[in-house]
Each structure stands twice: as C-alpha cells, then as structure tokens.
C-alpha cells in the first residue's frame, strides 16, 4: 500500500491519508479483510506523526472503511455494494460540481458539458 503525501495542497495530511485509503478500498485495490499497516508503521513509512495517522484511522473507522481489533490490528471492513456505489457517486458529484463551476465561470454552455461527458463516458466502452 502506497500513500503519497503532498505538501503542495491545502488538504491536511490526515485527510490525504484518509482519501487515498478510501480510494484504494473503493477501487478494489484493498479488499475486505486485508490488513492495514499499524499506525506506527505507516507513520514511519510516510514520515509523519503517529497522531496524524491516528486521526486518519479514526476517520476511516468512523466512516466504516476499516475495523480495528486490539491485539490484531486494523483491517478493511466488510462493505456492501450499495454503500460503495453511494460513496463513488458522491465523488462523481464533487468532480462534476467543480466542472460545472469552471464551465460557468468561463461561459461554457451546458450542451458542451453534456457533449464532453458523453464522449468521455463512451470512450472507454
């Protein structure tokens, strides 16, 4: 598992860890039951504070992405397909809102956005 921390973003480090781990779970790179590195191990690997990794793990646990068992460690939690699809739809909506904002700011009409979305969607069929 590779987590990349960027200093060129305003996003806090714990959120970078959280979003990357969620993405790995959502895209199937990490599967139900897969072990997650210990907080100390991950902190050492990516050169951040254990407290930063702890905050990320707390968020991942709260959101149902990982489960932690004392003495055994942390693992990818069992997920249902509907929940995963809902999470992916939220990500899509966020990206589409950004695209819409850019289009509005630059006078690009909705028809052009629809055309572009159709092209991108059908491109990978």
PDB file of C-alpha atoms in Angstrom:
ATOM      1  CA  UNK A   1       0.000   0.000   0.000  1.00  0.00           C
ATOM      2  CA  UNK A   2       1.478   3.309  -1.099  1.00  0.00           C
ATOM      3  CA  UNK A   3       0.345   6.592   0.419  1.00  0.00           C
ATOM      4  CA  UNK A   4       1.734   9.756  -1.164  1.00  0.00           C
ATOM      5  CA  UNK A   5       1.726  12.935   0.900  1.00  0.00           C
ATOM      6  CA  UNK A   6       1.796  16.220  -0.982  1.00  0.00           C
ATOM      7  CA  UNK A   7       2.968  19.484   0.511  1.00  0.00           C
ATOM      8  CA  UNK A   8       1.510  21.338  -2.495  1.00  0.00           C
ATOM      9  CA  UNK A   9      -2.066  21.168  -1.240  1.00  0.00           C
ATOM     10  CA  UNK A  10      -4.093  22.862   1.463  1.00  0.00           C
ATOM     11  CA  UNK A  11      -5.584  19.477   2.354  1.00  0.00           C
ATOM     12  CA  UNK A  12      -4.396  18.323   5.816  1.00  0.00           C
ATOM     13  CA  UNK A  13      -2.123  15.274   5.876  1.00  0.00           C
ATOM     14  CA  UNK A  14      -4.642  13.116   7.736  1.00  0.00           C
ATOM     15  CA  UNK A  15      -7.241  13.877   5.033  1.00  0.00           C
ATOM     16  CA  UNK A  16      -4.740  12.933   2.319  1.00  0.00           C
ATOM     17  CA  UNK A  17      -4.205   9.592   4.064  1.00  0.00           C
ATOM     18  CA  UNK A  18      -7.950   9.080   4.558  1.00  0.00           C
ATOM     19  CA  UNK A  19      -8.899   9.901   0.968  1.00  0.00           C
ATOM     20  CA  UNK A  20      -6.159   7.715  -0.531  1.00  0.00           C
ATOM     21  CA  UNK A  21      -7.071   4.736   1.649  1.00  0.00           C
ATOM     22  CA  UNK A  22     -10.779   5.180   0.837  1.00  0.00           C
ATOM     23  CA  UNK A  23      -9.900   5.272  -2.859  1.00  0.00           C
ATOM     24  CA  UNK A  24      -7.871   2.047  -2.558  1.00  0.00           C
ATOM     25  CA  UNK A  25     -10.807   0.352  -0.845  1.00  0.00           C
ATOM     26  CA  UNK A  26     -13.379   1.731  -3.282  1.00  0.00           C
ATOM     27  CA  UNK A  27     -11.448   0.683  -6.387  1.00  0.00           C
ATOM     28  CA  UNK A  28     -10.787  -2.801  -5.024  1.00  0.00           C
ATOM     29  CA  UNK A  29      -7.041  -2.407  -4.532  1.00  0.00           C
ATOM     30  CA  UNK A  30      -7.709  -3.192  -0.852  1.00  0.00           C
ATOM     31  CA  UNK A  31     -10.325  -5.876  -0.240  1.00  0.00           C
ATOM     32  CA  UNK A  32     -12.460  -6.867   2.735  1.00  0.00           C
ATOM     33  CA  UNK A  33     -10.269  -8.385   5.435  1.00  0.00           C
ATOM     34  CA  UNK A  34      -6.984  -7.063   4.044  1.00  0.00           C
ATOM     35  CA  UNK A  35      -4.661  -5.876   6.812  1.00  0.00           C
ATOM     36  CA  UNK A  36      -3.862  -2.173   7.103  1.00  0.00           C
ATOM     37  CA  UNK A  37      -0.393  -1.138   8.346  1.00  0.00           C
ATOM     38  CA  UNK A  38      -0.161  -0.271  12.026  1.00  0.00           C
ATOM     39  CA  UNK A  39      -0.306   3.421  12.844  1.00  0.00           C
ATOM     40  CA  UNK A  40       3.360   3.432  13.842  1.00  0.00           C
ATOM     41  CA  UNK A  41       4.426   1.569  10.735  1.00  0.00           C
ATOM     42  CA  UNK A  42       2.535   3.857   8.356  1.00  0.00           C
ATOM     43  CA  UNK A  43       3.707   6.979  10.194  1.00  0.00           C
ATOM     44  CA  UNK A  44       7.318   5.828   9.864  1.00  0.00           C
ATOM     45  CA  UNK A  45       6.904   4.918   6.184  1.00  0.00           C
ATOM     46  CA  UNK A  46       5.405   8.267   5.137  1.00  0.00           C
ATOM     47  CA  UNK A  47       7.402  10.332   7.675  1.00  0.00           C
ATOM     48  CA  UNK A  48       4.513  11.847   9.634  1.00  0.00           C
ATOM     49  CA  UNK A  49       3.399  11.863  13.247  1.00  0.00           C
ATOM     50  CA  UNK A  50       1.623   8.811  14.676  1.00  0.00           C
ATOM     51  CA  UNK A  51      -1.075  11.238  15.870  1.00  0.00           C
ATOM     52  CA  UNK A  52      -1.706  12.278  12.254  1.00  0.00           C
ATOM     53  CA  UNK A  53      -2.148   8.647  11.177  1.00  0.00           C
ATOM     54  CA  UNK A  54      -4.321   8.009  14.249  1.00  0.00           C
ATOM     55  CA  UNK A  55      -6.683  10.817  13.159  1.00  0.00           C
ATOM     56  CA  UNK A  56      -6.908   9.295   9.667  1.00  0.00           C
ATOM     57  CA  UNK A  57      -7.619   5.816  11.086  1.00  0.00           C
ATOM     58  CA  UNK A  58     -10.280   7.249  13.406  1.00  0.00           C
ATOM     59  CA  UNK A  59     -11.995   8.877  10.415  1.00  0.00           C
ATOM     60  CA  UNK A  60     -11.759   5.661   8.379  1.00  0.00           C
ATOM     61  CA  UNK A  61     -13.225   3.668  11.282  1.00  0.00           C
ATOM     62  CA  UNK A  62     -15.999   6.218  11.830  1.00  0.00           C
ATOM     63  CA  UNK A  63     -16.892   6.072   8.125  1.00  0.00           C
ATOM     64  CA  UNK A  64     -16.932   2.256   8.189  1.00  0.00           C
ATOM     65  CA  UNK A  65     -13.948   1.658   5.927  1.00  0.00           C
ATOM     66  CA  UNK A  66     -11.705  -0.088   8.445  1.00  0.00           C
ATOM     67  CA  UNK A  67     -12.114  -2.081  11.660  1.00  0.00           C
ATOM     68  CA  UNK A  68      -9.517  -2.232  14.416  1.00  0.00           C
ATOM     69  CA  UNK A  69      -9.181  -5.094  16.873  1.00  0.00           C
ATOM     70  CA  UNK A  70      -6.923  -4.675  19.896  1.00  0.00           C
ATOM     71  CA  UNK A  71      -4.005  -7.045  19.592  1.00  0.00           C
ATOM     72  CA  UNK A  72      -4.756  -7.961  15.971  1.00  0.00           C
ATOM     73  CA  UNK A  73      -4.543  -4.653  14.123  1.00  0.00           C
ATOM     74  CA  UNK A  74      -6.642  -2.854  11.540  1.00  0.00           C
ATOM     75  CA  UNK A  75      -8.365  -4.440   8.560  1.00  0.00           C
ATOM     76  CA  UNK A  76     -10.563  -3.373   5.658  1.00  0.00           C
ATOM     77  CA  UNK A  77     -14.143  -3.599   6.876  1.00  0.00           C
ATOM     78  CA  UNK A  78     -16.824  -5.652   5.157  1.00  0.00           C
ATOM     79  CA  UNK A  79     -18.709  -3.332   2.820  1.00  0.00           C
ATOM     80  CA  UNK A  80     -21.938  -3.713   0.951  1.00  0.00           C
ATOM     81  CA  UNK A  81     -22.106  -2.888  -2.737  1.00  0.00           C
ATOM     82  CA  UNK A  82     -24.808  -0.216  -2.361  1.00  0.00           C
ATOM     83  CA  UNK A  83     -22.718   1.699   0.154  1.00  0.00           C
ATOM     84  CA  UNK A  84     -19.663   1.603  -2.098  1.00  0.00           C
ATOM     85  CA  UNK A  85     -21.720   2.825  -5.061  1.00  0.00           C
ATOM     86  CA  UNK A  86     -23.108   5.657  -2.927  1.00  0.00           C
ATOM     87  CA  UNK A  87     -19.599   6.718  -1.918  1.00  0.00           C
ATOM     88  CA  UNK A  88     -18.456   6.621  -5.546  1.00  0.00           C
ATOM     89  CA  UNK A  89     -21.469   8.678  -6.609  1.00  0.00           C
ATOM     90  CA  UNK A  90     -20.541  11.321  -4.004  1.00  0.00           C
ATOM     91  CA  UNK A  91     -17.058  11.528  -5.517  1.00  0.00           C
ATOM     92  CA  UNK A  92     -18.503  11.895  -9.014  1.00  0.00           C
ATOM     93  CA  UNK A  93     -20.864  14.632  -7.829  1.00  0.00           C
ATOM     94  CA  UNK A  94     -17.956  16.557  -6.284  1.00  0.00           C
ATOM     95  CA  UNK A  95     -15.975  16.383  -9.520  1.00  0.00           C
ATOM     96  CA  UNK A  96     -18.981  17.361 -11.620  1.00  0.00           C
ATOM     97  CA  UNK A  97     -19.641  20.386  -9.380  1.00  0.00           C
ATOM     98  CA  UNK A  98     -16.067  21.529  -9.965  1.00  0.00           C
ATOM     99  CA  UNK A  99     -16.507  21.075 -13.732  1.00  0.00           C
ATOM    100  CA  UNK A 100     -19.794  22.992 -13.674  1.00  0.00           C
ATOM    101  CA  UNK A 101     -18.229  25.855 -11.697  1.00  0.00           C
ATOM    102  CA  UNK A 102     -15.342  26.079 -14.174  1.00  0.00           C
ATOM    103  CA  UNK A 103     -17.751  25.978 -17.118  1.00  0.00           C
ATOM    104  CA  UNK A 104     -19.984  28.705 -15.691  1.00  0.00           C
ATOM    105  CA  UNK A 105     -17.002  30.909 -14.889  1.00  0.00           C
ATOM    106  CA  UNK A 106     -15.716  30.561 -18.444  1.00  0.00           C
ATOM    107  CA  UNK A 107     -19.019  30.803 -20.297  1.00  0.00           C
ATOM    108  CA  UNK A 108     -19.091  27.184 -21.453  1.00  0.00           C
ATOM    109  CA  UNK A 109     -22.655  26.102 -22.123  1.00  0.00           C
ATOM    110  CA  UNK A 110     -24.326  23.064 -20.589  1.00  0.00           C
ATOM    111  CA  UNK A 111     -24.712  21.469 -24.029  1.00  0.00           C
ATOM    112  CA  UNK A 112     -20.925  21.452 -24.428  1.00  0.00           C
ATOM    113  CA  UNK A 113     -20.503  19.867 -20.974  1.00  0.00           C
ATOM    114  CA  UNK A 114     -23.057  17.208 -21.841  1.00  0.00           C
ATOM    115  CA  UNK A 115     -21.276  16.521 -25.126  1.00  0.00           C
ATOM    116  CA  UNK A 116     -17.902  16.212 -23.358  1.00  0.00           C
ATOM    117  CA  UNK A 117     -19.320  13.929 -20.664  1.00  0.00           C
ATOM    118  CA  UNK A 118     -20.877  11.690 -23.323  1.00  0.00           C
ATOM    119  CA  UNK A 119     -17.591  11.488 -25.229  1.00  0.00           C
ATOM    120  CA  UNK A 120     -15.578  10.642 -22.098  1.00  0.00           C
ATOM    121  CA  UNK A 121     -18.111   8.086 -20.929  1.00  0.00           C
ATOM    122  CA  UNK A 122     -18.361   6.284 -24.269  1.00  0.00           C
ATOM    123  CA  UNK A 123     -14.617   6.476 -24.916  1.00  0.00           C
ATOM    124  CA  UNK A 124     -13.942   3.582 -22.538  1.00  0.00           C
ATOM    125  CA  UNK A 125     -16.715   1.213 -23.654  1.00  0.00           C
TER     126      UNK A 125
END
